[in-house]
């Protein structure tokens, strides 16, 4: 009898252990989407840091749809549980945002993937009117597309990342804006398939921009968990350190490497009014650059 009681006591913690929660996220659309790995690893870090309060959780990769950028639709139809999006009023209306920027606003600093033969031409740009004569490639559903068009830039769109690289190679567009975090590491991923393309930071676009985790509108528990974990990481400085040490940032820091860039500052008409711009722990600061121009929106 004593043996039986001891066995029950020994096994009871195992029997009472809560099951591991599974969160579904989208896998890569393209091998060149290196930045997606950052969001995945950050998400797992947040889940691990909040496991004591909410329980253990693991990520399950869901294959992306073969055609179209249906991430928004997938989440609304409950195919995935969490995804990263560049925020917009529409997204914050239909989904539940976790308002801690995942890249410190870094996605709002954009260099260009260009054809190598155009390197000198881009290096010689000195006025915004010169850039307006060229055509950018961007994602069909990306907020950046509307931001750039609102500034007067010509933009054509595609549904997938690899389609935009192909459009650039075939000269259907002149440049493909990518953030200073995405561009360098993505170049390593696509350089074998597209050896005639490169990432250039001689000209940068900048606009206030926040990339958040979003969940379904009624998933308050998951939103609260992610917010607590991210807030803890941000206030302790660990979120910035995680970014600095990640593979997507190895060619970005120190930020003084962009001191010679020409920066065009654009307005972001899609930025929701409740974006936490005053929370300095959420954002990184770019040091002074040699030349910067604030672009007034077209009337």
PDB file of N, CA and C in Angstrom, residues 49-144:
ATOM      1  N   UNK A  49       9.467  32.810 -22.362  1.00  0.00           N
ATOM      2  CA  UNK A  49       9.569  33.729 -21.224  1.00  0.00           C
ATOM      3  C   UNK A  49       8.256  33.857 -20.460  1.00  0.00           C
ATOM      4  N   UNK A  50       7.160  33.517 -21.079  1.00  0.00           N
ATOM      5  CA  UNK A  50       5.860  33.626 -20.415  1.00  0.00           C
ATOM      6  C   UNK A  50       5.284  32.258 -20.050  1.00  0.00           C
ATOM      7  N   UNK A  51       6.087  31.219 -20.181  1.00  0.00           N
ATOM      8  CA  UNK A  51       5.595  29.856 -19.937  1.00  0.00           C
ATOM      9  C   UNK A  51       5.190  29.644 -18.488  1.00  0.00           C
ATOM     10  N   UNK A  52       5.878  30.282 -17.547  1.00  0.00           N
ATOM     11  CA  UNK A  52       5.555  30.088 -16.133  1.00  0.00           C
ATOM     12  C   UNK A  52       4.130  30.533 -15.828  1.00  0.00           C
ATOM     13  N   UNK A  53       3.666  31.579 -16.486  1.00  0.00           N
ATOM     14  CA  UNK A  53       2.318  32.095 -16.234  1.00  0.00           C
ATOM     15  C   UNK A  53       1.270  31.460 -17.136  1.00  0.00           C
ATOM     16  N   UNK A  54       1.630  31.182 -18.393  1.00  0.00           N
ATOM     17  CA  UNK A  54       0.635  30.742 -19.364  1.00  0.00           C
ATOM     18  C   UNK A  54       0.787  29.287 -19.798  1.00  0.00           C
ATOM     19  N   UNK A  55       1.891  28.646 -19.435  1.00  0.00           N
ATOM     20  CA  UNK A  55       2.128  27.277 -19.857  1.00  0.00           C
ATOM     21  C   UNK A  55       3.036  27.199 -21.073  1.00  0.00           C
ATOM     22  N   UNK A  56       3.597  26.018 -21.274  1.00  0.00           N
ATOM     23  CA  UNK A  56       4.514  25.817 -22.399  1.00  0.00           C
ATOM     24  C   UNK A  56       3.767  25.900 -23.727  1.00  0.00           C
ATOM     25  N   UNK A  57       4.479  26.349 -24.749  1.00  0.00           N
ATOM     26  CA  UNK A  57       3.877  26.464 -26.082  1.00  0.00           C
ATOM     27  C   UNK A  57       4.937  26.188 -27.136  1.00  0.00           C
ATOM     28  N   UNK A  58       4.510  25.605 -28.227  1.00  0.00           N
ATOM     29  CA  UNK A  58       5.418  25.345 -29.343  1.00  0.00           C
ATOM     30  C   UNK A  58       4.778  25.856 -30.623  1.00  0.00           C
ATOM     31  N   UNK A  59       5.603  26.031 -31.640  1.00  0.00           N
ATOM     32  CA  UNK A  59       5.129  26.547 -32.918  1.00  0.00           C
ATOM     33  C   UNK A  59       4.995  25.425 -33.942  1.00  0.00           C
ATOM     34  N   UNK A  60       3.940  25.466 -34.702  1.00  0.00           N
ATOM     35  CA  UNK A  60       3.721  24.525 -35.804  1.00  0.00           C
ATOM     36  C   UNK A  60       3.671  25.315 -37.106  1.00  0.00           C
ATOM     37  N   UNK A  61       4.528  24.950 -38.056  1.00  0.00           N
ATOM     38  CA  UNK A  61       4.584  25.662 -39.330  1.00  0.00           C
ATOM     39  C   UNK A  61       3.503  25.148 -40.276  1.00  0.00           C
ATOM     40  N   UNK A  62       2.717  26.059 -40.796  1.00  0.00           N
ATOM     41  CA  UNK A  62       1.671  25.743 -41.763  1.00  0.00           C
ATOM     42  C   UNK A  62       2.161  26.162 -43.146  1.00  0.00           C
ATOM     43  N   UNK A  63       2.137  25.267 -44.137  1.00  0.00           N
ATOM     44  CA  UNK A  63       2.606  25.651 -45.479  1.00  0.00           C
ATOM     45  C   UNK A  63       1.813  26.831 -46.015  1.00  0.00           C
ATOM     46  N   UNK A  64       2.498  27.831 -46.572  1.00  0.00           N
ATOM     47  CA  UNK A  64       1.778  28.979 -47.142  1.00  0.00           C
ATOM     48  C   UNK A  64       1.032  28.566 -48.394  1.00  0.00           C
ATOM     49  N   UNK A  65      -0.011  29.292 -48.765  1.00  0.00           N
ATOM     50  CA  UNK A  65      -0.749  28.960 -49.987  1.00  0.00           C
ATOM     51  C   UNK A  65       0.149  29.107 -51.203  1.00  0.00           C
ATOM     52  N   UNK A  66      -0.032  28.261 -52.225  1.00  0.00           N
ATOM     53  CA  UNK A  66       0.838  28.320 -53.402  1.00  0.00           C
ATOM     54  C   UNK A  66       0.690  29.602 -54.202  1.00  0.00           C
ATOM     55  N   UNK A  67      -0.478  30.212 -54.164  1.00  0.00           N
ATOM     56  CA  UNK A  67      -0.721  31.433 -54.928  1.00  0.00           C
ATOM     57  C   UNK A  67      -1.294  32.502 -54.004  1.00  0.00           C
ATOM     58  N   UNK A  68      -0.805  33.706 -54.147  1.00  0.00           N
ATOM     59  CA  UNK A  68      -1.383  34.827 -53.425  1.00  0.00           C
ATOM     60  C   UNK A  68      -0.821  35.004 -52.029  1.00  0.00           C
ATOM     61  N   UNK A  69      -0.921  36.225 -51.535  1.00  0.00           N
ATOM     62  CA  UNK A  69      -0.510  36.548 -50.182  1.00  0.00           C
ATOM     63  C   UNK A  69      -1.765  36.523 -49.319  1.00  0.00           C
ATOM     64  N   UNK A  70      -2.104  35.334 -48.824  1.00  0.00           N
ATOM     65  CA  UNK A  70      -3.370  35.151 -48.127  1.00  0.00           C
ATOM     66  C   UNK A  70      -3.195  35.098 -46.615  1.00  0.00           C
ATOM     67  N   UNK A  71      -2.096  35.674 -46.093  1.00  0.00           N
ATOM     68  CA  UNK A  71      -1.850  35.586 -44.656  1.00  0.00           C
ATOM     69  C   UNK A  71      -2.969  36.239 -43.847  1.00  0.00           C
ATOM     70  N   UNK A  72      -3.419  37.377 -44.308  1.00  0.00           N
ATOM     71  CA  UNK A  72      -4.486  38.096 -43.623  1.00  0.00           C
ATOM     72  C   UNK A  72      -5.766  37.263 -43.623  1.00  0.00           C
ATOM     73  N   UNK A  73      -6.113  36.717 -44.778  1.00  0.00           N
ATOM     74  CA  UNK A  73      -7.318  35.910 -44.903  1.00  0.00           C
ATOM     75  C   UNK A  73      -7.209  34.636 -44.083  1.00  0.00           C
ATOM     76  N   UNK A  74      -6.026  34.017 -44.077  1.00  0.00           N
ATOM     77  CA  UNK A  74      -5.839  32.790 -43.314  1.00  0.00           C
ATOM     78  C   UNK A  74      -6.116  33.014 -41.835  1.00  0.00           C
ATOM     79  N   UNK A  75      -5.612  34.128 -41.303  1.00  0.00           N
ATOM     80  CA  UNK A  75      -5.823  34.372 -39.886  1.00  0.00           C
ATOM     81  C   UNK A  75      -7.299  34.623 -39.590  1.00  0.00           C
ATOM     82  N   UNK A  76      -7.959  35.357 -40.456  1.00  0.00           N
ATOM     83  CA  UNK A  76      -9.377  35.636 -40.234  1.00  0.00           C
ATOM     84  C   UNK A  76     -10.199  34.357 -40.291  1.00  0.00           C
ATOM     85  N   UNK A  77      -9.750  33.382 -41.078  1.00  0.00           N
ATOM     86  CA  UNK A  77     -10.486  32.129 -41.195  1.00  0.00           C
ATOM     87  C   UNK A  77      -9.959  31.053 -40.250  1.00  0.00           C
ATOM     88  N   UNK A  78      -9.065  31.430 -39.338  1.00  0.00           N
ATOM     89  CA  UNK A  78      -8.600  30.549 -38.277  1.00  0.00           C
ATOM     90  C   UNK A  78      -7.709  29.415 -38.776  1.00  0.00           C
ATOM     91  N   UNK A  79      -6.913  29.662 -39.819  1.00  0.00           N
ATOM     92  CA  UNK A  79      -5.935  28.681 -40.259  1.00  0.00           C
ATOM     93  C   UNK A  79      -4.630  28.818 -39.489  1.00  0.00           C
ATOM     94  N   UNK A  80      -4.333  30.033 -39.033  1.00  0.00           N
ATOM     95  CA  UNK A  80      -3.142  30.277 -38.222  1.00  0.00           C
ATOM     96  C   UNK A  80      -3.552  31.076 -36.994  1.00  0.00           C
ATOM     97  N   UNK A  81      -2.674  31.089 -36.005  1.00  0.00           N
ATOM     98  CA  UNK A  81      -2.999  31.730 -34.729  1.00  0.00           C
ATOM     99  C   UNK A  81      -2.330  33.079 -34.537  1.00  0.00           C
ATOM    100  N   UNK A  82      -1.176  33.268 -35.132  1.00  0.00           N
ATOM    101  CA  UNK A  82      -0.445  34.522 -34.953  1.00  0.00           C
ATOM    102  C   UNK A  82       0.411  34.767 -36.192  1.00  0.00           C
ATOM    103  N   UNK A  83       0.551  36.038 -36.548  1.00  0.00           N
ATOM    104  CA  UNK A  83       1.415  36.391 -37.676  1.00  0.00           C
ATOM    105  C   UNK A  83       1.886  37.822 -37.499  1.00  0.00           C
ATOM    106  N   UNK A  84       2.989  38.143 -38.153  1.00  0.00           N
ATOM    107  CA  UNK A  84       3.534  39.499 -38.120  1.00  0.00           C
ATOM    108  C   UNK A  84       3.032  40.270 -39.336  1.00  0.00           C
ATOM    109  N   UNK A  85       2.581  41.481 -39.108  1.00  0.00           N
ATOM    110  CA  UNK A  85       2.118  42.357 -40.178  1.00  0.00           C
ATOM    111  C   UNK A  85       2.617  43.770 -39.920  1.00  0.00           C
ATOM    112  N   UNK A  86       2.877  44.505 -40.992  1.00  0.00           N
ATOM    113  CA  UNK A  86       3.055  45.940 -40.867  1.00  0.00           C
ATOM    114  C   UNK A  86       1.699  46.552 -40.581  1.00  0.00           C
ATOM    115  N   UNK A  87       1.614  47.327 -39.512  1.00  0.00           N
ATOM    116  CA  UNK A  87       0.296  47.759 -39.051  1.00  0.00           C
ATOM    117  C   UNK A  87      -0.354  48.764 -39.991  1.00  0.00           C
ATOM    118  N   UNK A  88      -1.676  48.797 -39.914  1.00  0.00           N
ATOM    119  CA  UNK A  88      -2.486  49.747 -40.672  1.00  0.00           C
ATOM    120  C   UNK A  88      -3.827  49.851 -39.955  1.00  0.00           C
ATOM    121  N   UNK A  89      -4.585  50.922 -40.188  1.00  0.00           N
ATOM    122  CA  UNK A  89      -5.903  51.025 -39.548  1.00  0.00           C
ATOM    123  C   UNK A  89      -6.807  49.840 -39.869  1.00  0.00           C
ATOM    124  N   UNK A  90      -6.742  49.338 -41.087  1.00  0.00           N
ATOM    125  CA  UNK A  90      -7.588  48.205 -41.476  1.00  0.00           C
ATOM    126  C   UNK A  90      -7.244  46.958 -40.673  1.00  0.00           C
ATOM    127  N   UNK A  91      -5.941  46.674 -40.548  1.00  0.00           N
ATOM    128  CA  UNK A  91      -5.531  45.503 -39.783  1.00  0.00           C
ATOM    129  C   UNK A  91      -5.920  45.633 -38.317  1.00  0.00           C
ATOM    130  N   UNK A  92      -5.720  46.808 -37.741  1.00  0.00           N
ATOM    131  CA  UNK A  92      -6.034  46.996 -36.323  1.00  0.00           C
ATOM    132  C   UNK A  92      -7.538  47.003 -36.076  1.00  0.00           C
ATOM    133  N   UNK A  93      -8.318  47.237 -37.101  1.00  0.00           N
ATOM    134  CA  UNK A  93      -9.770  47.151 -36.976  1.00  0.00           C
ATOM    135  C   UNK A  93     -10.240  45.704 -36.988  1.00  0.00           C
ATOM    136  N   UNK A  94      -9.635  44.887 -37.839  1.00  0.00           N
ATOM    137  CA  UNK A  94     -10.130  43.532 -38.054  1.00  0.00           C
ATOM    138  C   UNK A  94      -9.409  42.472 -37.235  1.00  0.00           C
ATOM    139  N   UNK A  95      -8.193  42.770 -36.793  1.00  0.00           N
ATOM    140  CA  UNK A  95      -7.412  41.828 -36.004  1.00  0.00           C
ATOM    141  C   UNK A  95      -6.987  42.502 -34.706  1.00  0.00           C
ATOM    142  N   UNK A  96      -6.370  41.738 -33.820  1.00  0.00           N
ATOM    143  CA  UNK A  96      -5.947  42.266 -32.523  1.00  0.00           C
ATOM    144  C   UNK A  96      -4.435  42.456 -32.530  1.00  0.00           C
ATOM    145  N   UNK A  97      -3.960  43.709 -32.497  1.00  0.00           N
ATOM    146  CA  UNK A  97      -2.517  43.949 -32.547  1.00  0.00           C
ATOM    147  C   UNK A  97      -1.870  43.842 -31.174  1.00  0.00           C
ATOM    148  N   UNK A  98      -0.621  43.421 -31.168  1.00  0.00           N
ATOM    149  CA  UNK A  98       0.210  43.462 -29.963  1.00  0.00           C
ATOM    150  C   UNK A  98       1.173  44.624 -30.190  1.00  0.00           C
ATOM    151  N   UNK A  99       0.901  45.769 -29.589  1.00  0.00           N
ATOM    152  CA  UNK A  99       1.565  47.016 -29.973  1.00  0.00           C
ATOM    153  C   UNK A  99       2.949  47.193 -29.349  1.00  0.00           C
ATOM    154  N   UNK A 100       3.816  46.253 -29.640  1.00  0.00           N
ATOM    155  CA  UNK A 100       5.241  46.384 -29.337  1.00  0.00           C
ATOM    156  C   UNK A 100       5.974  46.112 -30.647  1.00  0.00           C
ATOM    157  N   UNK A 101       6.612  47.113 -31.250  1.00  0.00           N
ATOM    158  CA  UNK A 101       7.281  46.910 -32.544  1.00  0.00           C
ATOM    159  C   UNK A 101       8.342  45.815 -32.464  1.00  0.00           C
ATOM    160  N   UNK A 102       8.349  44.942 -33.461  1.00  0.00           N
ATOM    161  CA  UNK A 102       9.221  43.765 -33.430  1.00  0.00           C
ATOM    162  C   UNK A 102      10.629  44.048 -33.933  1.00  0.00           C
ATOM    163  N   UNK A 103      10.790  45.129 -34.673  1.00  0.00           N
ATOM    164  CA  UNK A 103      12.103  45.470 -35.224  1.00  0.00           C
ATOM    165  C   UNK A 103      12.515  46.896 -34.868  1.00  0.00           C
ATOM    166  N   UNK A 104      11.944  47.433 -33.809  1.00  0.00           N
ATOM    167  CA  UNK A 104      12.314  48.766 -33.376  1.00  0.00           C
ATOM    168  C   UNK A 104      12.048  49.846 -34.403  1.00  0.00           C
ATOM    169  N   UNK A 105      11.084  49.614 -35.289  1.00  0.00           N
ATOM    170  CA  UNK A 105      10.815  50.571 -36.364  1.00  0.00           C
ATOM    171  C   UNK A 105      11.732  50.410 -37.555  1.00  0.00           C
ATOM    172  N   UNK A 106      12.567  49.371 -37.532  1.00  0.00           N
ATOM    173  CA  UNK A 106      13.582  49.207 -38.571  1.00  0.00           C
ATOM    174  C   UNK A 106      13.042  48.944 -39.953  1.00  0.00           C
ATOM    175  N   UNK A 107      11.806  48.435 -40.051  1.00  0.00           N
ATOM    176  CA  UNK A 107      11.248  48.186 -41.381  1.00  0.00           C
ATOM    177  C   UNK A 107      10.897  49.483 -42.096  1.00  0.00           C
ATOM    178  N   UNK A 108      10.889  50.586 -41.363  1.00  0.00           N
ATOM    179  CA  UNK A 108      10.651  51.873 -41.988  1.00  0.00           C
ATOM    180  C   UNK A 108      11.905  52.515 -42.547  1.00  0.00           C
ATOM    181  N   UNK A 109      13.039  51.828 -42.432  1.00  0.00           N
ATOM    182  CA  UNK A 109      14.293  52.281 -43.052  1.00  0.00           C
ATOM    183  C   UNK A 109      14.591  51.335 -44.202  1.00  0.00           C
ATOM    184  N   UNK A 110      14.461  51.815 -45.441  1.00  0.00           N
ATOM    185  CA  UNK A 110      14.509  50.924 -46.601  1.00  0.00           C
ATOM    186  C   UNK A 110      15.541  51.347 -47.634  1.00  0.00           C
ATOM    187  N   UNK A 111      16.441  50.419 -47.905  1.00  0.00           N
ATOM    188  CA  UNK A 111      17.320  50.547 -49.059  1.00  0.00           C
ATOM    189  C   UNK A 111      16.663  49.848 -50.232  1.00  0.00           C
ATOM    190  N   UNK A 112      17.412  49.627 -51.299  1.00  0.00           N
ATOM    191  CA  UNK A 112      16.821  49.084 -52.518  1.00  0.00           C
ATOM    192  C   UNK A 112      17.596  47.876 -53.021  1.00  0.00           C
ATOM    193  N   UNK A 113      16.864  46.819 -53.380  1.00  0.00           N
ATOM    194  CA  UNK A 113      17.450  45.775 -54.216  1.00  0.00           C
ATOM    195  C   UNK A 113      17.412  46.315 -55.642  1.00  0.00           C
ATOM    196  N   UNK A 114      18.560  46.337 -56.288  1.00  0.00           N
ATOM    197  CA  UNK A 114      18.669  46.910 -57.636  1.00  0.00           C
ATOM    198  C   UNK A 114      19.464  45.964 -58.531  1.00  0.00           C
ATOM    199  N   UNK A 115      19.453  46.252 -59.817  1.00  0.00           N
ATOM    200  CA  UNK A 115      20.342  45.543 -60.726  1.00  0.00           C
ATOM    201  C   UNK A 115      21.751  46.114 -60.567  1.00  0.00           C
ATOM    202  N   UNK A 116      22.743  45.268 -60.548  1.00  0.00           N
ATOM    203  CA  UNK A 116      24.113  45.724 -60.323  1.00  0.00           C
ATOM    204  C   UNK A 116      24.552  46.764 -61.345  1.00  0.00           C
ATOM    205  N   UNK A 117      24.050  46.655 -62.554  1.00  0.00           N
ATOM    206  CA  UNK A 117      24.448  47.609 -63.595  1.00  0.00           C
ATOM    207  C   UNK A 117      23.931  49.016 -63.294  1.00  0.00           C
ATOM    208  N   UNK A 118      22.956  49.125 -62.379  1.00  0.00           N
ATOM    209  CA  UNK A 118      22.380  50.431 -62.039  1.00  0.00           C
ATOM    210  C   UNK A 118      22.996  51.022 -60.774  1.00  0.00           C
ATOM    211  N   UNK A 119      24.033  50.403 -60.250  1.00  0.00           N
ATOM    212  CA  UNK A 119      24.626  50.842 -58.983  1.00  0.00           C
ATOM    213  C   UNK A 119      25.023  52.313 -59.027  1.00  0.00           C
ATOM    214  N   UNK A 120      25.728  52.730 -60.054  1.00  0.00           N
ATOM    215  CA  UNK A 120      26.194  54.111 -60.150  1.00  0.00           C
ATOM    216  C   UNK A 120      25.028  55.079 -60.298  1.00  0.00           C
ATOM    217  N   UNK A 121      24.025  54.693 -61.070  1.00  0.00           N
ATOM    218  CA  UNK A 121      22.876  55.572 -61.289  1.00  0.00           C
ATOM    219  C   UNK A 121      22.165  55.882 -59.976  1.00  0.00           C
ATOM    220  N   UNK A 122      22.006  54.878 -59.117  1.00  0.00           N
ATOM    221  CA  UNK A 122      21.354  55.112 -57.828  1.00  0.00           C
ATOM    222  C   UNK A 122      22.257  55.905 -56.892  1.00  0.00           C
ATOM    223  N   UNK A 123      23.550  55.670 -56.956  1.00  0.00           N
ATOM    224  CA  UNK A 123      24.487  56.411 -56.110  1.00  0.00           C
ATOM    225  C   UNK A 123      24.499  57.891 -56.456  1.00  0.00           C
ATOM    226  N   UNK A 124      24.110  58.233 -57.679  1.00  0.00           N
ATOM    227  CA  UNK A 124      24.132  59.626 -58.123  1.00  0.00           C
ATOM    228  C   UNK A 124      22.804  60.350 -57.907  1.00  0.00           C
ATOM    229  N   UNK A 125      21.791  59.665 -57.384  1.00  0.00           N
ATOM    230  CA  UNK A 125      20.513  60.322 -57.099  1.00  0.00           C
ATOM    231  C   UNK A 125      20.710  61.374 -56.013  1.00  0.00           C
ATOM    232  N   UNK A 126      20.177  62.554 -56.245  1.00  0.00           N
ATOM    233  CA  UNK A 126      20.315  63.635 -55.262  1.00  0.00           C
ATOM    234  C   UNK A 126      18.988  64.313 -54.923  1.00  0.00           C
ATOM    235  N   UNK A 127      17.955  64.071 -55.722  1.00  0.00           N
ATOM    236  CA  UNK A 127      16.657  64.698 -55.490  1.00  0.00           C
ATOM    237  C   UNK A 127      15.548  63.654 -55.595  1.00  0.00           C
ATOM    238  N   UNK A 128      14.462  63.886 -54.871  1.00  0.00           N
ATOM    239  CA  UNK A 128      13.350  62.941 -54.862  1.00  0.00           C
ATOM    240  C   UNK A 128      12.693  62.841 -56.230  1.00  0.00           C
ATOM    241  N   UNK A 129      12.730  63.916 -56.992  1.00  0.00           N
ATOM    242  CA  UNK A 129      12.131  63.886 -58.331  1.00  0.00           C
ATOM    243  C   UNK A 129      12.797  62.837 -59.215  1.00  0.00           C
ATOM    244  N   UNK A 130      14.080  62.587 -58.985  1.00  0.00           N
ATOM    245  CA  UNK A 130      14.782  61.567 -59.765  1.00  0.00           C
ATOM    246  C   UNK A 130      14.245  60.177 -59.437  1.00  0.00           C
ATOM    247  N   UNK A 131      13.961  59.937 -58.166  1.00  0.00           N
ATOM    248  CA  UNK A 131      13.418  58.639 -57.763  1.00  0.00           C
ATOM    249  C   UNK A 131      11.992  58.471 -58.274  1.00  0.00           C
ATOM    250  N   UNK A 132      11.248  59.553 -58.351  1.00  0.00           N
ATOM    251  CA  UNK A 132       9.865  59.489 -58.820  1.00  0.00           C
ATOM    252  C   UNK A 132       9.776  59.075 -60.284  1.00  0.00           C
ATOM    253  N   UNK A 133      10.846  59.245 -61.029  1.00  0.00           N
ATOM    254  CA  UNK A 133      10.833  58.837 -62.440  1.00  0.00           C
ATOM    255  C   UNK A 133      10.988  57.325 -62.599  1.00  0.00           C
ATOM    256  N   UNK A 134      11.427  56.666 -61.544  1.00  0.00           N
ATOM    257  CA  UNK A 134      11.659  55.224 -61.577  1.00  0.00           C
ATOM    258  C   UNK A 134      10.456  54.484 -61.008  1.00  0.00           C
ATOM    259  N   UNK A 135      10.450  53.170 -61.179  1.00  0.00           N
ATOM    260  CA  UNK A 135       9.326  52.345 -60.728  1.00  0.00           C
ATOM    261  C   UNK A 135       9.800  51.328 -59.704  1.00  0.00           C
ATOM    262  N   UNK A 136       9.102  51.284 -58.586  1.00  0.00           N
ATOM    263  CA  UNK A 136       9.420  50.339 -57.515  1.00  0.00           C
ATOM    264  C   UNK A 136       8.537  49.104 -57.613  1.00  0.00           C
ATOM    265  N   UNK A 137       9.046  47.977 -57.133  1.00  0.00           N
ATOM    266  CA  UNK A 137       8.260  46.755 -56.942  1.00  0.00           C
ATOM    267  C   UNK A 137       7.942  46.629 -55.452  1.00  0.00           C
ATOM    268  N   UNK A 138       6.714  46.290 -55.130  1.00  0.00           N
ATOM    269  CA  UNK A 138       6.331  46.042 -53.740  1.00  0.00           C
ATOM    270  C   UNK A 138       5.228  44.997 -53.698  1.00  0.00           C
ATOM    271  N   UNK A 139       4.959  44.505 -52.488  1.00  0.00           N
ATOM    272  CA  UNK A 139       3.921  43.508 -52.308  1.00  0.00           C
ATOM    273  C   UNK A 139       2.533  44.107 -52.476  1.00  0.00           C
ATOM    274  N   UNK A 140       1.659  43.340 -53.066  1.00  0.00           N
ATOM    275  CA  UNK A 140       0.312  43.832 -53.369  1.00  0.00           C
ATOM    276  C   UNK A 140      -0.440  44.259 -52.114  1.00  0.00           C
ATOM    277  N   UNK A 141      -0.252  43.532 -51.014  1.00  0.00           N
ATOM    278  CA  UNK A 141      -0.988  43.824 -49.788  1.00  0.00           C
ATOM    279  C   UNK A 141      -0.133  44.509 -48.729  1.00  0.00           C
ATOM    280  N   UNK A 142       1.069  44.913 -49.078  1.00  0.00           N
ATOM    281  CA  UNK A 142       1.944  45.556 -48.096  1.00  0.00           C
ATOM    282  C   UNK A 142       1.521  47.005 -47.863  1.00  0.00           C
ATOM    283  N   UNK A 143       1.486  47.459 -46.606  1.00  0.00           N
ATOM    284  CA  UNK A 143       1.211  48.879 -46.347  1.00  0.00           C
ATOM    285  C   UNK A 143       2.221  49.800 -47.029  1.00  0.00           C
ATOM    286  N   UNK A 144       3.459  49.323 -47.192  1.00  0.00           N
ATOM    287  CA  UNK A 144       4.506  50.139 -47.818  1.00  0.00           C
ATOM    288  C   UNK A 144       4.090  50.620 -49.207  1.00  0.00           C
TER     289      UNK A 144
END
